[in-house]
Short mmCIF file of C-alpha atoms in Angstrom, two decimals:
data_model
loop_
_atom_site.label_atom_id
_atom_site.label_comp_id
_atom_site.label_asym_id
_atom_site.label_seq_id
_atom_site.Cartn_x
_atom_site.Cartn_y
_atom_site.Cartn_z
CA UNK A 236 6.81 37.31 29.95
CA UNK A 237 8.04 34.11 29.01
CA UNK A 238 5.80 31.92 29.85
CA UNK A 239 3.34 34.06 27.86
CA UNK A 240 5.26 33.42 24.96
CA UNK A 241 5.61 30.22 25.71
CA UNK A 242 2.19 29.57 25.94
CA UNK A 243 1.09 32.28 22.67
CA UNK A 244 3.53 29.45 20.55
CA UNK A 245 2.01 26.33 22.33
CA UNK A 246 -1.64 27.94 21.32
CA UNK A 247 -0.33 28.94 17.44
CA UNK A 248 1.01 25.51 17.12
CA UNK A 249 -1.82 23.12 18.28
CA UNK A 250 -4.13 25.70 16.11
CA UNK A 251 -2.02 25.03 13.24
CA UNK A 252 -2.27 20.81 13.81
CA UNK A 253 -6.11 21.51 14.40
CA UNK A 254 -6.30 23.25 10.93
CA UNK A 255 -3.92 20.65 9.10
CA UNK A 256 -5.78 17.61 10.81
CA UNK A 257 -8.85 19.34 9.76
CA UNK A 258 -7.86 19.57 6.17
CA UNK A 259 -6.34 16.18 6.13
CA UNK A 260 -9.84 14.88 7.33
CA UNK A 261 -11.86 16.37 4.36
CA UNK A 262 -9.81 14.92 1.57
CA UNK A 263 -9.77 11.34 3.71
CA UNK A 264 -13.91 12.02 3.58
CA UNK A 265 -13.71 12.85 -0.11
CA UNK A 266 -11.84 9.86 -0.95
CA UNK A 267 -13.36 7.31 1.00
CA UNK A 268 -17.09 8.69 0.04
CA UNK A 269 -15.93 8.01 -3.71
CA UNK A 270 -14.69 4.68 -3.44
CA UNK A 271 -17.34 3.86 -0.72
CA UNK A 272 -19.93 4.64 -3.50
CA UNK A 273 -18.45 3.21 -6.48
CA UNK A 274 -17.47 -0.04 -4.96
CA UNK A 275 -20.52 -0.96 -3.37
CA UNK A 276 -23.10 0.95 -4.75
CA UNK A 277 -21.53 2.00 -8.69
CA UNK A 278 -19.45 -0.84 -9.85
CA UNK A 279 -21.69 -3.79 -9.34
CA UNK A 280 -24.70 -2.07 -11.01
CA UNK A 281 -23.15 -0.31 -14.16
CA UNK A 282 -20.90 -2.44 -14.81
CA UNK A 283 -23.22 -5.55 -14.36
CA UNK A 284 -26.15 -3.97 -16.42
CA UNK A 285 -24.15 -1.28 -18.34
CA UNK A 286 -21.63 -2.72 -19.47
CA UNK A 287 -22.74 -6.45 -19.67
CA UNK A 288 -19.55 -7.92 -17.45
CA UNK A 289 -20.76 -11.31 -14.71
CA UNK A 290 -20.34 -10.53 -11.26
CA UNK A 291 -17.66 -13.08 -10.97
CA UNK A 292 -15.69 -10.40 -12.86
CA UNK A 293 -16.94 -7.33 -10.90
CA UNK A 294 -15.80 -9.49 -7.97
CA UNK A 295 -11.66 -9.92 -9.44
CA UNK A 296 -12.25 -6.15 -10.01
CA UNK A 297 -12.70 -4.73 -6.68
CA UNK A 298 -10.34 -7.92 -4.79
CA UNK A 299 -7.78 -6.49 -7.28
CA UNK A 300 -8.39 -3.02 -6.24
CA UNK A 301 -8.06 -4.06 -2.48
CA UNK A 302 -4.76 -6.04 -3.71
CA UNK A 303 -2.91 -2.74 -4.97
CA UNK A 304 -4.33 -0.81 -2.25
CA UNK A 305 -2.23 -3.32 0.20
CA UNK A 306 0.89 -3.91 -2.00
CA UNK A 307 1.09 0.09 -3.41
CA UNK A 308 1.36 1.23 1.10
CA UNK A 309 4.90 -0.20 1.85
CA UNK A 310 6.17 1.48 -1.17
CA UNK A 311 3.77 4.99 -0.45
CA UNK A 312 5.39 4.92 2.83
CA UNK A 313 9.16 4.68 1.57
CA UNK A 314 8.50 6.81 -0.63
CA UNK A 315 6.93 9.22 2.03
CA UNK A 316 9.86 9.12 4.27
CA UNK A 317 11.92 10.66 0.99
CA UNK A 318 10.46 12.86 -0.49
CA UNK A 319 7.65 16.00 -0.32
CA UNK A 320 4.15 15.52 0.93
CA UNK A 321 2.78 17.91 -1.59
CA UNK A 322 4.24 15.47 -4.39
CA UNK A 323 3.23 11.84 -3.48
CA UNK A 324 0.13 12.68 -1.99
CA UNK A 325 -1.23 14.31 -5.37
CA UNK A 326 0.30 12.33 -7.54
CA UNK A 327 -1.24 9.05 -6.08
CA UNK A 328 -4.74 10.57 -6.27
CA UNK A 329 -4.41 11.64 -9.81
CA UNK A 330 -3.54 8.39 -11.02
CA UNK A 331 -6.40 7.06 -9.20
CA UNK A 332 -8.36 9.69 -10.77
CA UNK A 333 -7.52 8.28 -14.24
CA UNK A 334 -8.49 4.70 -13.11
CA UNK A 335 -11.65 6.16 -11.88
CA UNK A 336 -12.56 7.74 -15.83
CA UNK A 337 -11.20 4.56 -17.33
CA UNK A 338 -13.60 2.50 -14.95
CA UNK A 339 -16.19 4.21 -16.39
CA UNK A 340 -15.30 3.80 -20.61
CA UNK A 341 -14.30 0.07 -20.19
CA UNK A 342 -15.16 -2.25 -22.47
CA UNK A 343 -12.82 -5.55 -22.00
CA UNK A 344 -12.48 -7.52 -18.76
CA UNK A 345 -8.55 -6.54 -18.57
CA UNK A 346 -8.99 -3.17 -19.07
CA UNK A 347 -11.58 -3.22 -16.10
CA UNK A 348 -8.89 -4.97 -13.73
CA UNK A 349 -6.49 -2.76 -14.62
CA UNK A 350 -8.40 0.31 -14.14
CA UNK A 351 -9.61 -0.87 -10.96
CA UNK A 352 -6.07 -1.26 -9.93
CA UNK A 353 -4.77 2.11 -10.81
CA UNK A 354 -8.18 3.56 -8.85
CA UNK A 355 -6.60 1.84 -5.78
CA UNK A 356 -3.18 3.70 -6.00
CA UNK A 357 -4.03 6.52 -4.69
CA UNK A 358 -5.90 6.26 -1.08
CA UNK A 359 -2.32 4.83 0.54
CA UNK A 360 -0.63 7.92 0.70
CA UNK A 361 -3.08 10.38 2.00
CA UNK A 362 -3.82 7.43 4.27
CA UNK A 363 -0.29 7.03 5.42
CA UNK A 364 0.03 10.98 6.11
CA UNK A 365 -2.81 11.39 8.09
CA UNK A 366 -1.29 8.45 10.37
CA UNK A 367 2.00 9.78 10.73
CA UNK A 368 0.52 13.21 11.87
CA UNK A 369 -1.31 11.39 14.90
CA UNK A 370 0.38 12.91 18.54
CA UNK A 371 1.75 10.29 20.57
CA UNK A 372 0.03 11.85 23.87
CA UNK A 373 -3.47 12.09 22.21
CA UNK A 374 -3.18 8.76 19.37
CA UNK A 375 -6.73 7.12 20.51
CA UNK A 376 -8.32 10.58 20.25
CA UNK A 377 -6.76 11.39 17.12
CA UNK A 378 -7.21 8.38 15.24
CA UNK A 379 -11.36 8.46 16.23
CA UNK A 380 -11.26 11.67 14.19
CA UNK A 381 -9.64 10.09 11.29
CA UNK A 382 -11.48 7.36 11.70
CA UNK A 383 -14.88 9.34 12.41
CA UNK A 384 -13.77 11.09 8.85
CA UNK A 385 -12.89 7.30 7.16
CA UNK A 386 -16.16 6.43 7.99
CA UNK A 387 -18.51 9.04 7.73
CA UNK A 388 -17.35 8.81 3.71
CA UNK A 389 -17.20 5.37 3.58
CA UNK A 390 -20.65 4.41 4.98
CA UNK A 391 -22.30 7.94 3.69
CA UNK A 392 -20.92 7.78 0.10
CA UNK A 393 -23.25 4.40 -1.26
CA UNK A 394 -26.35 5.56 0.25
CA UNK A 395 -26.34 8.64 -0.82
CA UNK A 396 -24.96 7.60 -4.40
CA UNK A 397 -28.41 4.97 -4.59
CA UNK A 398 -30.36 7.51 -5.08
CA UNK A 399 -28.85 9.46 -7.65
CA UNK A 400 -28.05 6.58 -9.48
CA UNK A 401 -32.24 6.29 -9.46
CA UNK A 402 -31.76 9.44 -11.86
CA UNK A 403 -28.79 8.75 -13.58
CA UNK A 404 -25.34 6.98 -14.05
CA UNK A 405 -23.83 9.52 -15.82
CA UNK A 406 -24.96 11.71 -13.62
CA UNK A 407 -23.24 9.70 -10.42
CA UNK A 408 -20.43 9.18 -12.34
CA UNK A 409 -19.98 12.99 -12.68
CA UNK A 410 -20.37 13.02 -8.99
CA UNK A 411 -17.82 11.01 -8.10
CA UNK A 412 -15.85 12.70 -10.57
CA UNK A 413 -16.00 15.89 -9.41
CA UNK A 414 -15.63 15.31 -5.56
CA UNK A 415 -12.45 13.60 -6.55
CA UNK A 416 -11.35 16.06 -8.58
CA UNK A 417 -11.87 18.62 -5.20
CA UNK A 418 -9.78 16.31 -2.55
CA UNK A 419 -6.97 16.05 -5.58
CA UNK A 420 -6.49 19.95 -5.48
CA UNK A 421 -6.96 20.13 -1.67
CA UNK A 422 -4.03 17.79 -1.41
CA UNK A 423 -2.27 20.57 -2.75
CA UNK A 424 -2.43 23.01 0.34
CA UNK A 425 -1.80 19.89 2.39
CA UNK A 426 1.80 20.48 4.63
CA UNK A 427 5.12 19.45 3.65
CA UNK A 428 6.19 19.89 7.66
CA UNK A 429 6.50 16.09 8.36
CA UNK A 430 6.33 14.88 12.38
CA UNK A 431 9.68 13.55 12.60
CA UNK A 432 12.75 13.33 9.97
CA UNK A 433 13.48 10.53 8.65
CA UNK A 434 16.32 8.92 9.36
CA UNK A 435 18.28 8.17 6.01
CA UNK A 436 18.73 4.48 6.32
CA UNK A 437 19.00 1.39 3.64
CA UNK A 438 15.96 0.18 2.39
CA UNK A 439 17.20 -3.66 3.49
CA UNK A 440 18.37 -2.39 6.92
CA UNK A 441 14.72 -0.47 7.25
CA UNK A 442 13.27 -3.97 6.48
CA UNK A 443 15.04 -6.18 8.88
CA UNK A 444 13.96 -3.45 11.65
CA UNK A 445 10.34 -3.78 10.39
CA UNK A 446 10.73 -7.29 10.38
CA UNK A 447 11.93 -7.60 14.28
CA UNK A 448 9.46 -5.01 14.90
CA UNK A 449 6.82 -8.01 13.36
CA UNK A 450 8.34 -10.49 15.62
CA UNK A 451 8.31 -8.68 18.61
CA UNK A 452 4.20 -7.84 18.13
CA UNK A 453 3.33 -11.38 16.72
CA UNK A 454 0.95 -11.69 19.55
CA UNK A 455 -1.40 -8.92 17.30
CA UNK A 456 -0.97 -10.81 14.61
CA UNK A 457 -3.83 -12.56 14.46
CA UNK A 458 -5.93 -9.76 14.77
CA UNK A 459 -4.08 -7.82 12.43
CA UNK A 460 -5.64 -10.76 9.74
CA UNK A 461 -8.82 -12.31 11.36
CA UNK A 462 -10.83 -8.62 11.76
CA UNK A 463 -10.39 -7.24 8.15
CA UNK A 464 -11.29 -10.77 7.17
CA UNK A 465 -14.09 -11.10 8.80
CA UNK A 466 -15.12 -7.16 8.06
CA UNK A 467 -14.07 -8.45 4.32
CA UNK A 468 -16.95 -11.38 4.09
CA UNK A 469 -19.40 -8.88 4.46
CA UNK A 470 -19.03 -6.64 1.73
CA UNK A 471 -19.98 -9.14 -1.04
CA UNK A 472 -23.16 -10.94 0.75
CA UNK A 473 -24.87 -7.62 2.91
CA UNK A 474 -26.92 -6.34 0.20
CA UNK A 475 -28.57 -10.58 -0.89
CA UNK A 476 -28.76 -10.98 3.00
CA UNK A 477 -30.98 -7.90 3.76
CA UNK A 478 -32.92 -8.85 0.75
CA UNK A 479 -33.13 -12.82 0.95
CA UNK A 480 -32.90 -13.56 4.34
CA UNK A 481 -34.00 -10.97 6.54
CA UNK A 482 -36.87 -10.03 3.42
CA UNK A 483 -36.20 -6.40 3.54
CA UNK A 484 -36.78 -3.60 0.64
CA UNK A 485 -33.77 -1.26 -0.62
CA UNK A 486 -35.27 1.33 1.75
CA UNK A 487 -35.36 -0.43 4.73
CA UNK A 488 -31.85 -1.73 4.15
CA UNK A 489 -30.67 1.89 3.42
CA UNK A 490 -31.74 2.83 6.95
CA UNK A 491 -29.50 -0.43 8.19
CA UNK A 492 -26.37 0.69 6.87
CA UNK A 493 -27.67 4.72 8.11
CA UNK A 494 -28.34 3.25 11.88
CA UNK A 495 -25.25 1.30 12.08
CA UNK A 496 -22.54 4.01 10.10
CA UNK A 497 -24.61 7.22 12.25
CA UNK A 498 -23.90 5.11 15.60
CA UNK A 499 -19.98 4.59 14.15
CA UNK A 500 -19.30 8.01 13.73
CA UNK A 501 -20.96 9.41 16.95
CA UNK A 502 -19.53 6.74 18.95
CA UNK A 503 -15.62 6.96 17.35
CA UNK A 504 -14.19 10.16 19.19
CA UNK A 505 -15.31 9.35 22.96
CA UNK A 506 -14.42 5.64 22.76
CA UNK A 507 -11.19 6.96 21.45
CA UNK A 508 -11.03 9.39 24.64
CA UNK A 509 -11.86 6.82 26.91
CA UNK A 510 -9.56 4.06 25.70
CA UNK A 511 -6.92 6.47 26.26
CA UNK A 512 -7.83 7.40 30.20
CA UNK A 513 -8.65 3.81 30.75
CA UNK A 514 -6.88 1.49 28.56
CA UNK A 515 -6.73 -0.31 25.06
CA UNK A 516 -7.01 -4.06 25.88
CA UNK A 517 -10.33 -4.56 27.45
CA UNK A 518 -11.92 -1.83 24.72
CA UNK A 519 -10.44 -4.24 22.34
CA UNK A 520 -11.60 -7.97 23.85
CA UNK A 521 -15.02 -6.35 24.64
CA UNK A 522 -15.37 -4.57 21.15
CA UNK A 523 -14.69 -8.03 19.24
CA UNK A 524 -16.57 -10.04 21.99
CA UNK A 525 -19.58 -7.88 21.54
CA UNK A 526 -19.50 -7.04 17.77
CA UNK A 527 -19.32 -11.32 17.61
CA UNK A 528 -22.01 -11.92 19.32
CA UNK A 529 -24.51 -9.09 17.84
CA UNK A 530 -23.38 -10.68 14.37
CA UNK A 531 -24.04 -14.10 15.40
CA UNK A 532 -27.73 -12.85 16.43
CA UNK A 533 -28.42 -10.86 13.27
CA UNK A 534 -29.49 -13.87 10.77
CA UNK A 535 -32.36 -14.75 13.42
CA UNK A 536 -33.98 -11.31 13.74
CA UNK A 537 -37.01 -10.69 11.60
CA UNK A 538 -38.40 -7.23 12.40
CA UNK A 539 -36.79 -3.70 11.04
CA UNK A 540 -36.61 -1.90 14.83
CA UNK A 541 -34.86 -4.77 16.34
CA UNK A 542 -32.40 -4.85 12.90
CA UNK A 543 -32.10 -1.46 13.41
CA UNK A 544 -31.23 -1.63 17.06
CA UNK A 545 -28.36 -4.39 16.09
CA UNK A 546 -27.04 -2.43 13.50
CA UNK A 547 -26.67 0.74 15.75
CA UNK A 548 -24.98 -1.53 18.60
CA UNK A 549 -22.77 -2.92 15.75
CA UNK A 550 -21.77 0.46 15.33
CA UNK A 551 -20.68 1.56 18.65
CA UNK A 552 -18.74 -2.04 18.78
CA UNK A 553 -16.98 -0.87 16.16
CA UNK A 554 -16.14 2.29 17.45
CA UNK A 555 -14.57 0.33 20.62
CA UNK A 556 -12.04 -1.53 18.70
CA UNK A 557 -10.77 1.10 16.25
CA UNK A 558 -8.97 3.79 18.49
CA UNK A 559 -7.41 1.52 20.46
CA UNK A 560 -6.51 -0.96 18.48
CA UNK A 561 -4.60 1.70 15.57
CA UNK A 562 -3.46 3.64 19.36
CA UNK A 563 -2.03 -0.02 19.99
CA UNK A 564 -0.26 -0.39 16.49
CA UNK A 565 1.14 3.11 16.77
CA UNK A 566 3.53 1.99 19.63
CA UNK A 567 5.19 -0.28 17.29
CA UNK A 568 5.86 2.28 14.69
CA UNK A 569 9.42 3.62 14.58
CA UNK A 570 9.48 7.25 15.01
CA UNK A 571 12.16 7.75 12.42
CA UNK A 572 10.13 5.84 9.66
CA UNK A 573 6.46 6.08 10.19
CA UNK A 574 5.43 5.99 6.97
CA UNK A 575 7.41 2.88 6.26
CA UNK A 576 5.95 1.16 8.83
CA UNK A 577 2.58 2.73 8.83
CA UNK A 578 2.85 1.02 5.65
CA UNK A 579 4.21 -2.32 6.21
CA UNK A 580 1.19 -2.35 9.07
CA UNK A 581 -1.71 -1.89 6.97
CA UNK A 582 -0.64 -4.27 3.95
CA UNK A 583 -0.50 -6.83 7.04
CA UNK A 584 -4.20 -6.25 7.77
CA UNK A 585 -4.60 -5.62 3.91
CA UNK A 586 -4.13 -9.27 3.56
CA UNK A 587 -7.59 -9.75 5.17
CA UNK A 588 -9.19 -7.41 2.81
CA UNK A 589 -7.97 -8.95 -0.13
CA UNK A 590 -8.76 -12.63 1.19
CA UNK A 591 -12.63 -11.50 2.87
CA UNK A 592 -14.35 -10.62 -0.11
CA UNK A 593 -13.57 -13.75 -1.98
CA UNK A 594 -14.55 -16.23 0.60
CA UNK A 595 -17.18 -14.60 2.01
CA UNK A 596 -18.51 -14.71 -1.78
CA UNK A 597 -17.66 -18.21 -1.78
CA UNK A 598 -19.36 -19.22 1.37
CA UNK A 599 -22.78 -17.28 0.59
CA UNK A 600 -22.64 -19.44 -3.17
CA UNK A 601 -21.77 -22.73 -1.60
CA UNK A 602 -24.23 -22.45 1.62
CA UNK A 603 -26.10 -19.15 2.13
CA UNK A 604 -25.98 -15.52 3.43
CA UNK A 605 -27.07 -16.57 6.52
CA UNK A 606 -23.65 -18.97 7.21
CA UNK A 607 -21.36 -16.53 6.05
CA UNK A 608 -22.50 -13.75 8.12
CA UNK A 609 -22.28 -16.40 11.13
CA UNK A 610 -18.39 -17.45 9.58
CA UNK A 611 -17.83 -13.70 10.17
CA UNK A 612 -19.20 -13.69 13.59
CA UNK A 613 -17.16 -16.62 14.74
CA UNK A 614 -13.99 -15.10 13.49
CA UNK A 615 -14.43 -12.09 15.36
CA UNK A 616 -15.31 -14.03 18.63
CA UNK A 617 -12.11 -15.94 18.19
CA UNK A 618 -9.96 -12.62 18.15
CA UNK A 619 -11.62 -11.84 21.48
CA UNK A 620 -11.07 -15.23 22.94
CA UNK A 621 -7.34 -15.30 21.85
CA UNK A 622 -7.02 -12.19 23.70
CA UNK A 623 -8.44 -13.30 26.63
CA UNK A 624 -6.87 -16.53 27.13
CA UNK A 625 -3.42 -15.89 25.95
CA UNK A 626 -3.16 -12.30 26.66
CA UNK A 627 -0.20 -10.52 24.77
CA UNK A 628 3.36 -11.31 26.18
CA UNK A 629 6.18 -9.60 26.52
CA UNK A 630 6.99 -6.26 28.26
CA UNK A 631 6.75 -3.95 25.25
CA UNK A 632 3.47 -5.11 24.20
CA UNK A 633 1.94 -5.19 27.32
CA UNK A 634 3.09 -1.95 28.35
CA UNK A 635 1.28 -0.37 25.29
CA UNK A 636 -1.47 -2.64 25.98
CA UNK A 637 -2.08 -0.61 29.46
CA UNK A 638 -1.12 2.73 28.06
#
């Protein structure tokens, strides 16, 4: 009789973290399709032949959005640790909601970098939660779903957006609008039950833990950095090098970012599963390794089905390295502060966000498309090198590297 009830409580509960996990992943979706489609797709149009602004300035607008983004997640995740769910989550998003309007009804530079920084407020905290609700026992599997969510929104949200704007812009702006305006009230239902309590500790003494935490994974360091810069250089030079180099139409580009994002998303959850039954590191070395050299061969390719066939395999390379390598970070979070140090994690890798964009924008003025996609490639085969040669040392890190 016991053991029934046992197992009638173990059922309830994981179909409660199914249903919050669920929820959790639609307003991550919401949020990432927005910003997805109004960075890459919205922004550099309108506000380029809208609103009259260079694209030097578009480009300070969305490197300052990635800039708050980084800085805002130490503080999201202190202030996570503290106090309700249902408050910071909500509140973050509505601010973000009002840099989103203001974004649109700009009409001086400033006011454009400002309300590109308030728009990057509020994707931290719902960010942070849905990392601190990741099982120990299942954190590859778990982070593939987020992730599977992340980028399903992400990749989905500018192609889809192209077209409308084809129509309209106020009509995408509305859009945009209103799907935020449904992930803001589902944050709402979202739970206050957090995953652990926080322990109530100083804010100095929490950094000096986070700090030796740093130390003690320095190894990761580098690829903390080097892969979101190398991701970063793309985001700026994709769209000229489709068009310019490899001589495609918007169309055929569209179906590009559709083969590689589809191939993402279908690959994320059993990469995730298998990284877990048979290891992080060589999923990682093998995900850089391959993502490298498929980069590297891109520039030289001059037909759509063998693009196409890159861009898928790009895909699943990228599904390699994500589980395991946010699985990997998770062993380094402390249990009685995870959204502290979820936070003090991502505005490490933030760094490469913020510093990507701007040289890979740099690199395509000063030489071409062509050499900065090849920049990226070599970046990303040097992460996979490092970790080949000069595997990670020390017990802790290798015993997470092997779980």
């Amino acid at each position: 009789m016991g053991e029934k009830v046992e197992q009638s409580v173990t059922t309830s509960s994981k179909q409660s973290f199914a249903s919050h996990m669920l929820l959790y992943g639609i307003i991550l979706f919401l949020v990432e399709f927005v910003r997805g489609a109004f960075l890459v797709s919205f922004l550099p149009t309108y506000a380029v032949y809208a609103l009259g602004f260079t694209v030097t300035t578009v480009g300070w607008a969305v490197s300052v959005h990635y800039v708050t983004d980084t800085l805002i997640k130490c503080f999201a995740g202190y202030l996570l640790d503290r106090f309700p769910l249902r408050l910071i989550v909500p509140a973050g998003l509505a601010i973000s909601l009002g840099g989103l309007w203001l974004l649109y009804i700009v009409q001086s530079i400033w006011l454009l970098i400002g309300a590109s920084a308030l728009f990057g407020i509020g994707l931290s905290p719902i960010w942070l939660v849905c990392l601190s609700k990741v099982r120990p026992e299942h954190r590859a599997e778990h982070m593939g779903v987020l992730y599977t969510c992340w980028l399903a929104g992400l990749g989905s949200g500018p192609i889809i957006l192209n077209f409308i704007m084809d129509a309209s812009y106020s009509i995408s702006f509305w859009c945009m609008i209103i799907l935020w305006g449904i992930s803001l009230l589902l944050s709402f239902f979202i739970s206050n039950r957090k995953s652990s309590t926080p322990t109530q500790i100083p804010l100095r003494n929490q950094i000096s833990m986070l700090w030796e935490k740093l130390l003690t994974m320095k190894t990761l360091l580098p690829g903390m950095t080097l892969q979101t810069t190398a991701a970063g250089m793309l985001v700026p030079v994709l769209p000229g090098f489709a068009s310019k180099i490899l001589g495609f139409n918007y169309s055929q580009y569209s179906y590009l970012l559709i083969a590689g994002g589809a191939f993402t998303v279908i690959a994320l959850i059993p990469m995730g599963k298998l990284s877990d039954r048979l290891g992080k590191k060589w999923f990682l070395i093998g995900g850089f390794a391959a993502f490298a050299v498929i980069l590297f061969a891109l520039p030289f390719t001059s037909h759509l089905w063998i693009s196409l066939l890159l861009a898928a395999l790009l895909g699943i390379s990228y599904a390699a390295v994500l589980p395991a390598w946010n699985a990997l970070l998770a062993q380094y979070v402390p249990k009685d502060n995870q959204g502290m140090g979820w936070g003090l994690f991502s505005s490490v890798e933030g760094i490469g966000v913020v510093i990507g964009p701007v040289l890979g924008g740099w690199i395509a003025d000063t030489f071409n498309e062509s050499f900065t996609i090849m920049v990226s490639a070599v970046l990303l085969g040097a992460i996979a090198l490092y970790y080949f040669v000069a595997p990670p040392e020390g017990s802790g890190l290798q015993t997470a590297l092997k779980k």
